[in-house]
């Protein structure tokens, strides 16, 4: 059985509220980012009609295509969450409200330099490779403090926090350990004087564990829009 987008959003929202309560955290302290990658603009429009405002995209062309097609929706907020090559930073700097996947200073510098002056600064997170596998995106835990300090100094960026994508195949205890690692890093950077308010972690399958470890923003695709069909163009 497939749920309508409206029912799926309601169901994900009640999972988030239950996880906040289980973690003794205030109701509403976790934001829902609806990951619309591979789904058409109409699906985003439908979720918007249900009150959802923040949407996540992984591919630059999909982001710009949907942003153009949905320019009539006034409060739509675009979050870029995918790997970002330097030749694609301009389109993201011009279109997105947030980038969760900053993993190198060079990319952050380009985003800052290319952010149009008439727009507010771009909100960013530093992506950290918490699983430690060399094939995965993100800077290492060891590199993160220096990268975060450097990103925080860039004029057209606002560093909001940290993001991770743990190993999806990891058993529950290992997943919890990876979320806890990002939570500890976040606390350490705050102790070092950075003002951070965002821990972007948790997806359809593991949002409860992420919320138990302090997530403030869960990125949920499948549980809202259904299974994705790859490859995308
Ligand atoms: C696709 C994706 C998600 C959503 O994953 P689901 O398992 O479909 O909820 C979240 N974060 C990132 C970075 C993604 O690429």
GROMACS .gro file of C-alpha atoms and ligand atoms in nm:
model
  248
    1UNK     CA    1   0.000   0.000   0.000
    2UNK     CA    2   0.133   0.345  -0.083
    3UNK     CA    3   0.033   0.635   0.136
    4UNK     CA    4  -0.064   0.968  -0.011
    5UNK     CA    5   0.200   1.237   0.041
    6UNK     CA    6  -0.034   1.398   0.293
    7UNK     CA    7  -0.069   1.078   0.499
    8UNK     CA    8   0.303   1.003   0.470
    9UNK     CA    9   0.394   1.352   0.596
   10UNK     CA   10   0.156   1.308   0.890
   11UNK     CA   11   0.307   0.970   0.970
   12UNK     CA   12   0.668   1.097   0.954
   13UNK     CA   13   0.573   1.397   1.167
   14UNK     CA   14   0.426   1.170   1.434
   15UNK     CA   15   0.744   0.958   1.432
   16UNK     CA   16   0.945   1.277   1.487
   17UNK     CA   17   0.717   1.395   1.772
   18UNK     CA   18   0.734   1.051   1.938
   19UNK     CA   19   1.115   1.045   1.910
   20UNK     CA   20   1.142   1.397   2.057
   21UNK     CA   21   0.926   1.285   2.348
   22UNK     CA   22   1.125   0.965   2.399
   23UNK     CA   23   1.444   1.174   2.412
   24UNK     CA   24   1.283   1.426   2.653
   25UNK     CA   25   1.334   1.700   2.395
   26UNK     CA   26   1.088   1.985   2.331
   27UNK     CA   27   0.816   1.914   2.078
   28UNK     CA   28   0.907   2.091   1.753
   29UNK     CA   29   1.283   2.097   1.817
   30UNK     CA   30   1.347   1.873   1.515
   31UNK     CA   31   1.281   2.005   1.166
   32UNK     CA   32   1.170   1.791   0.877
   33UNK     CA   33   1.353   1.830   0.547
   34UNK     CA   34   1.158   1.652   0.272
   35UNK     CA   35   1.408   1.499   0.030
   36UNK     CA   36   1.244   1.525  -0.311
   37UNK     CA   37   1.532   1.402  -0.529
   38UNK     CA   38   1.417   1.198  -0.831
   39UNK     CA   39   1.053   1.303  -0.773
   40UNK     CA   40   0.881   1.554  -1.000
   41UNK     CA   41   0.798   1.915  -0.916
   42UNK     CA   42   0.432   1.814  -0.877
   43UNK     CA   43   0.524   1.598  -0.577
   44UNK     CA   44   0.693   1.899  -0.415
   45UNK     CA   45   0.386   2.110  -0.491
   46UNK     CA   46   0.165   1.851  -0.326
   47UNK     CA   47   0.379   1.841  -0.012
   48UNK     CA   48   0.386   2.223  -0.007
   49UNK     CA   49   0.007   2.226  -0.014
   50UNK     CA   50   0.019   2.014   0.304
   51UNK     CA   51   0.235   2.278   0.474
   52UNK     CA   52   0.583   2.136   0.409
   53UNK     CA   53   0.829   2.415   0.324
   54UNK     CA   54   1.185   2.274   0.329
   55UNK     CA   55   1.296   2.040   0.049
   56UNK     CA   56   1.626   1.865  -0.013
   57UNK     CA   57   1.791   1.791  -0.348
   58UNK     CA   58   2.112   1.602  -0.434
   59UNK     CA   59   2.164   1.689  -0.799
   60UNK     CA   60   2.229   2.043  -0.918
   61UNK     CA   61   2.026   2.015  -1.237
   62UNK     CA   62   1.727   1.878  -1.052
   63UNK     CA   63   1.753   2.156  -0.796
   64UNK     CA   64   1.760   2.434  -1.054
   65UNK     CA   65   1.488   2.273  -1.267
   66UNK     CA   66   1.246   2.237  -0.977
   67UNK     CA   67   1.331   2.577  -0.832
   68UNK     CA   68   1.242   2.738  -1.167
   69UNK     CA   69   0.925   2.536  -1.208
   70UNK     CA   70   0.808   2.614  -0.854
   71UNK     CA   71   0.912   2.979  -0.837
   72UNK     CA   72   0.547   3.073  -0.771
   73UNK     CA   73   0.555   2.912  -0.421
   74UNK     CA   74   0.664   3.197  -0.196
   75UNK     CA   75   0.794   3.018   0.114
   76UNK     CA   76   0.970   2.728  -0.052
   77UNK     CA   77   1.314   2.661   0.098
   78UNK     CA   78   1.574   2.462  -0.100
   79UNK     CA   79   1.844   2.261   0.075
   80UNK     CA   80   2.126   2.118  -0.133
   81UNK     CA   81   2.241   1.793   0.031
   82UNK     CA   82   2.445   1.614  -0.238
   83UNK     CA   83   2.810   1.600  -0.339
   84UNK     CA   84   2.914   1.932  -0.493
   85UNK     CA   85   3.184   1.976  -0.756
   86UNK     CA   86   3.350   2.313  -0.798
   87UNK     CA   87   3.212   2.368  -1.151
   88UNK     CA   88   2.855   2.346  -1.011
   89UNK     CA   89   2.885   2.579  -0.714
   90UNK     CA   90   2.750   2.889  -0.892
   91UNK     CA   91   2.408   2.736  -0.967
   92UNK     CA   92   2.377   2.622  -0.605
   93UNK     CA   93   2.492   2.959  -0.466
   94UNK     CA   94   2.225   3.128  -0.679
   95UNK     CA   95   1.940   2.887  -0.602
   96UNK     CA   96   1.970   2.719  -0.262
   97UNK     CA   97   1.888   2.857   0.082
   98UNK     CA   98   2.101   2.593   0.252
   99UNK     CA   99   2.390   2.361   0.162
  100UNK     CA  100   2.439   2.066   0.402
  101UNK     CA  101   2.727   1.905   0.215
  102UNK     CA  102   3.026   2.138   0.252
  103UNK     CA  103   3.328   1.910   0.287
  104UNK     CA  104   3.617   2.121   0.152
  105UNK     CA  105   3.720   2.483   0.204
  106UNK     CA  106   3.756   2.543  -0.169
  107UNK     CA  107   3.387   2.464  -0.224
  108UNK     CA  108   3.285   2.691   0.065
  109UNK     CA  109   3.498   2.976  -0.071
  110UNK     CA  110   3.337   2.947  -0.413
  111UNK     CA  111   2.986   2.937  -0.264
  112UNK     CA  112   3.062   3.250  -0.063
  113UNK     CA  113   3.214   3.436  -0.359
  114UNK     CA  114   2.930   3.335  -0.592
  115UNK     CA  115   2.640   3.404  -0.355
  116UNK     CA  116   2.446   3.691  -0.518
  117UNK     CA  117   2.452   4.010  -0.313
  118UNK     CA  118   2.077   4.061  -0.326
  119UNK     CA  119   2.022   3.730  -0.144
  120UNK     CA  120   2.073   3.668   0.228
  121UNK     CA  121   2.386   3.469   0.317
  122UNK     CA  122   2.379   3.098   0.235
  123UNK     CA  123   2.317   2.875   0.539
  124UNK     CA  124   2.564   2.585   0.546
  125UNK     CA  125   2.662   2.273   0.733
  126UNK     CA  126   2.996   2.099   0.725
  127UNK     CA  127   2.955   1.735   0.622
  128UNK     CA  128   3.156   1.492   0.831
  129UNK     CA  129   3.240   1.134   0.736
  130UNK     CA  130   3.142   0.965   1.061
  131UNK     CA  131   3.174   0.609   0.932
  132UNK     CA  132   3.542   0.659   0.853
  133UNK     CA  133   3.514   0.466   0.526
  134UNK     CA  134   3.735   0.630   0.266
  135UNK     CA  135   3.470   0.590  -0.006
  136UNK     CA  136   3.222   0.813   0.180
  137UNK     CA  137   3.171   1.188   0.143
  138UNK     CA  138   3.259   1.436   0.413
  139UNK     CA  139   3.569   1.562   0.588
  140UNK     CA  140   3.720   1.351   0.863
  141UNK     CA  141   3.637   1.409   1.229
  142UNK     CA  142   3.993   1.534   1.271
  143UNK     CA  143   3.965   1.787   0.985
  144UNK     CA  144   3.625   1.920   1.090
  145UNK     CA  145   3.726   2.180   1.356
  146UNK     CA  146   3.964   2.370   1.128
  147UNK     CA  147   3.725   2.350   0.832
  148UNK     CA  148   3.433   2.474   1.045
  149UNK     CA  149   3.638   2.768   1.177
  150UNK     CA  150   3.741   2.865   0.823
  151UNK     CA  151   3.388   2.832   0.683
  152UNK     CA  152   3.250   3.042   0.968
  153UNK     CA  153   3.474   3.331   0.858
  154UNK     CA  154   3.345   3.346   0.499
  155UNK     CA  155   3.134   3.659   0.443
  156UNK     CA  156   2.841   3.525   0.240
  157UNK     CA  157   2.799   3.202   0.437
  158UNK     CA  158   2.646   3.135   0.779
  159UNK     CA  159   2.776   2.817   0.937
  160UNK     CA  160   2.476   2.653   1.106
  161UNK     CA  161   2.617   2.317   1.205
  162UNK     CA  162   2.719   1.969   1.099
  163UNK     CA  163   2.575   1.698   0.877
  164UNK     CA  164   2.646   1.328   0.840
  165UNK     CA  165   2.532   1.025   0.644
  166UNK     CA  166   2.624   0.717   0.846
  167UNK     CA  167   2.690   0.381   0.686
  168UNK     CA  168   2.335   0.261   0.602
  169UNK     CA  169   2.440  -0.103   0.642
  170UNK     CA  170   2.572  -0.051   0.995
  171UNK     CA  171   2.400  -0.235   1.281
  172UNK     CA  172   2.199  -0.020   1.524
  173UNK     CA  173   2.474   0.014   1.788
  174UNK     CA  174   2.728   0.125   1.527
  175UNK     CA  175   2.479   0.373   1.382
  176UNK     CA  176   2.418   0.515   1.730
  177UNK     CA  177   2.795   0.542   1.781
  178UNK     CA  178   2.831   0.741   1.456
  179UNK     CA  179   2.545   0.979   1.547
  180UNK     CA  180   2.696   1.024   1.894
  181UNK     CA  181   3.031   1.107   1.732
  182UNK     CA  182   2.877   1.396   1.539
  183UNK     CA  183   2.688   1.515   1.847
  184UNK     CA  184   3.014   1.524   2.047
  185UNK     CA  185   3.194   1.711   1.771
  186UNK     CA  186   2.910   1.965   1.762
  187UNK     CA  187   2.941   2.020   2.138
  188UNK     CA  188   3.317   2.057   2.109
  189UNK     CA  189   3.290   2.320   1.833
  190UNK     CA  190   3.039   2.514   2.042
  191UNK     CA  191   3.279   2.499   2.336
  192UNK     CA  192   3.544   2.641   2.099
  193UNK     CA  193   3.319   2.943   2.040
  194UNK     CA  194   3.126   2.861   1.723
  195UNK     CA  195   2.754   2.940   1.737
  196UNK     CA  196   2.588   2.635   1.590
  197UNK     CA  197   2.223   2.532   1.605
  198UNK     CA  198   2.198   2.250   1.351
  199UNK     CA  199   2.275   1.881   1.356
  200UNK     CA  200   2.154   1.747   1.021
  201UNK     CA  201   2.125   1.373   1.067
  202UNK     CA  202   1.869   1.097   1.037
  203UNK     CA  203   1.683   0.964   0.733
  204UNK     CA  204   1.374   0.748   0.673
  205UNK     CA  205   1.515   0.437   0.837
  206UNK     CA  206   1.707   0.584   1.130
  207UNK     CA  207   1.550   0.915   1.233
  208UNK     CA  208   1.463   0.789   1.583
  209UNK     CA  209   1.826   0.709   1.663
  210UNK     CA  210   1.941   1.042   1.518
  211UNK     CA  211   1.687   1.234   1.729
  212UNK     CA  212   1.799   1.044   2.040
  213UNK     CA  213   2.148   1.181   1.963
  214UNK     CA  214   2.047   1.543   1.923
  215UNK     CA  215   1.949   1.576   1.558
  216UNK     CA  216   1.773   1.906   1.484
  217UNK     CA  217   1.699   1.831   1.118
  218UNK     CA  218   1.603   1.494   0.974
  219UNK     CA  219   1.628   1.447   0.596
  220UNK     CA  220   1.350   1.215   0.486
  221UNK     CA  221   1.283   1.100   0.130
  222UNK     CA  222   1.148   0.747   0.094
  223UNK     CA  223   0.907   0.765   0.390
  224UNK     CA  224   0.739   1.070   0.232
  225UNK     CA  225   0.757   1.023  -0.144
  226UNK     CA  226   0.803   0.645  -0.176
  227UNK     CA  227   1.082   0.438  -0.329
  228UNK     CA  228   1.314   0.611  -0.574
  229UNK     CA  229   1.384   0.477  -0.918
  230UNK     CA  230   1.743   0.512  -1.034
  231UNK     CA  231   1.926   0.611  -1.234
  232UNK     CA  232   1.832   0.978  -1.260
  233UNK     CA  233   1.915   1.163  -1.576
  234LIG     C1  234   1.856   1.056  -0.039
  234LIG     C2  235   1.906   1.120   0.083
  234LIG     C3  236   1.828   1.128   0.200
  234LIG     C4  237   1.692   1.064   0.213
  234LIG     O1  238   1.705   0.927   0.234
  234LIG     P1  239   1.577   0.833   0.261
  234LIG     O2  240   1.637   0.708   0.311
  234LIG     O3  241   1.506   0.818   0.132
  234LIG     O4  242   1.493   0.901   0.363
  234LIG     C5  243   1.881   1.197   0.306
  234LIG     N1  244   2.002   1.256   0.302
  234LIG     C6  245   2.079   1.251   0.192
  234LIG     C7  246   2.211   1.318   0.192
  234LIG     C8  247   2.034   1.181   0.081
  234LIG     O5  248   2.114   1.176  -0.027
   0.00000   0.00000   0.00000
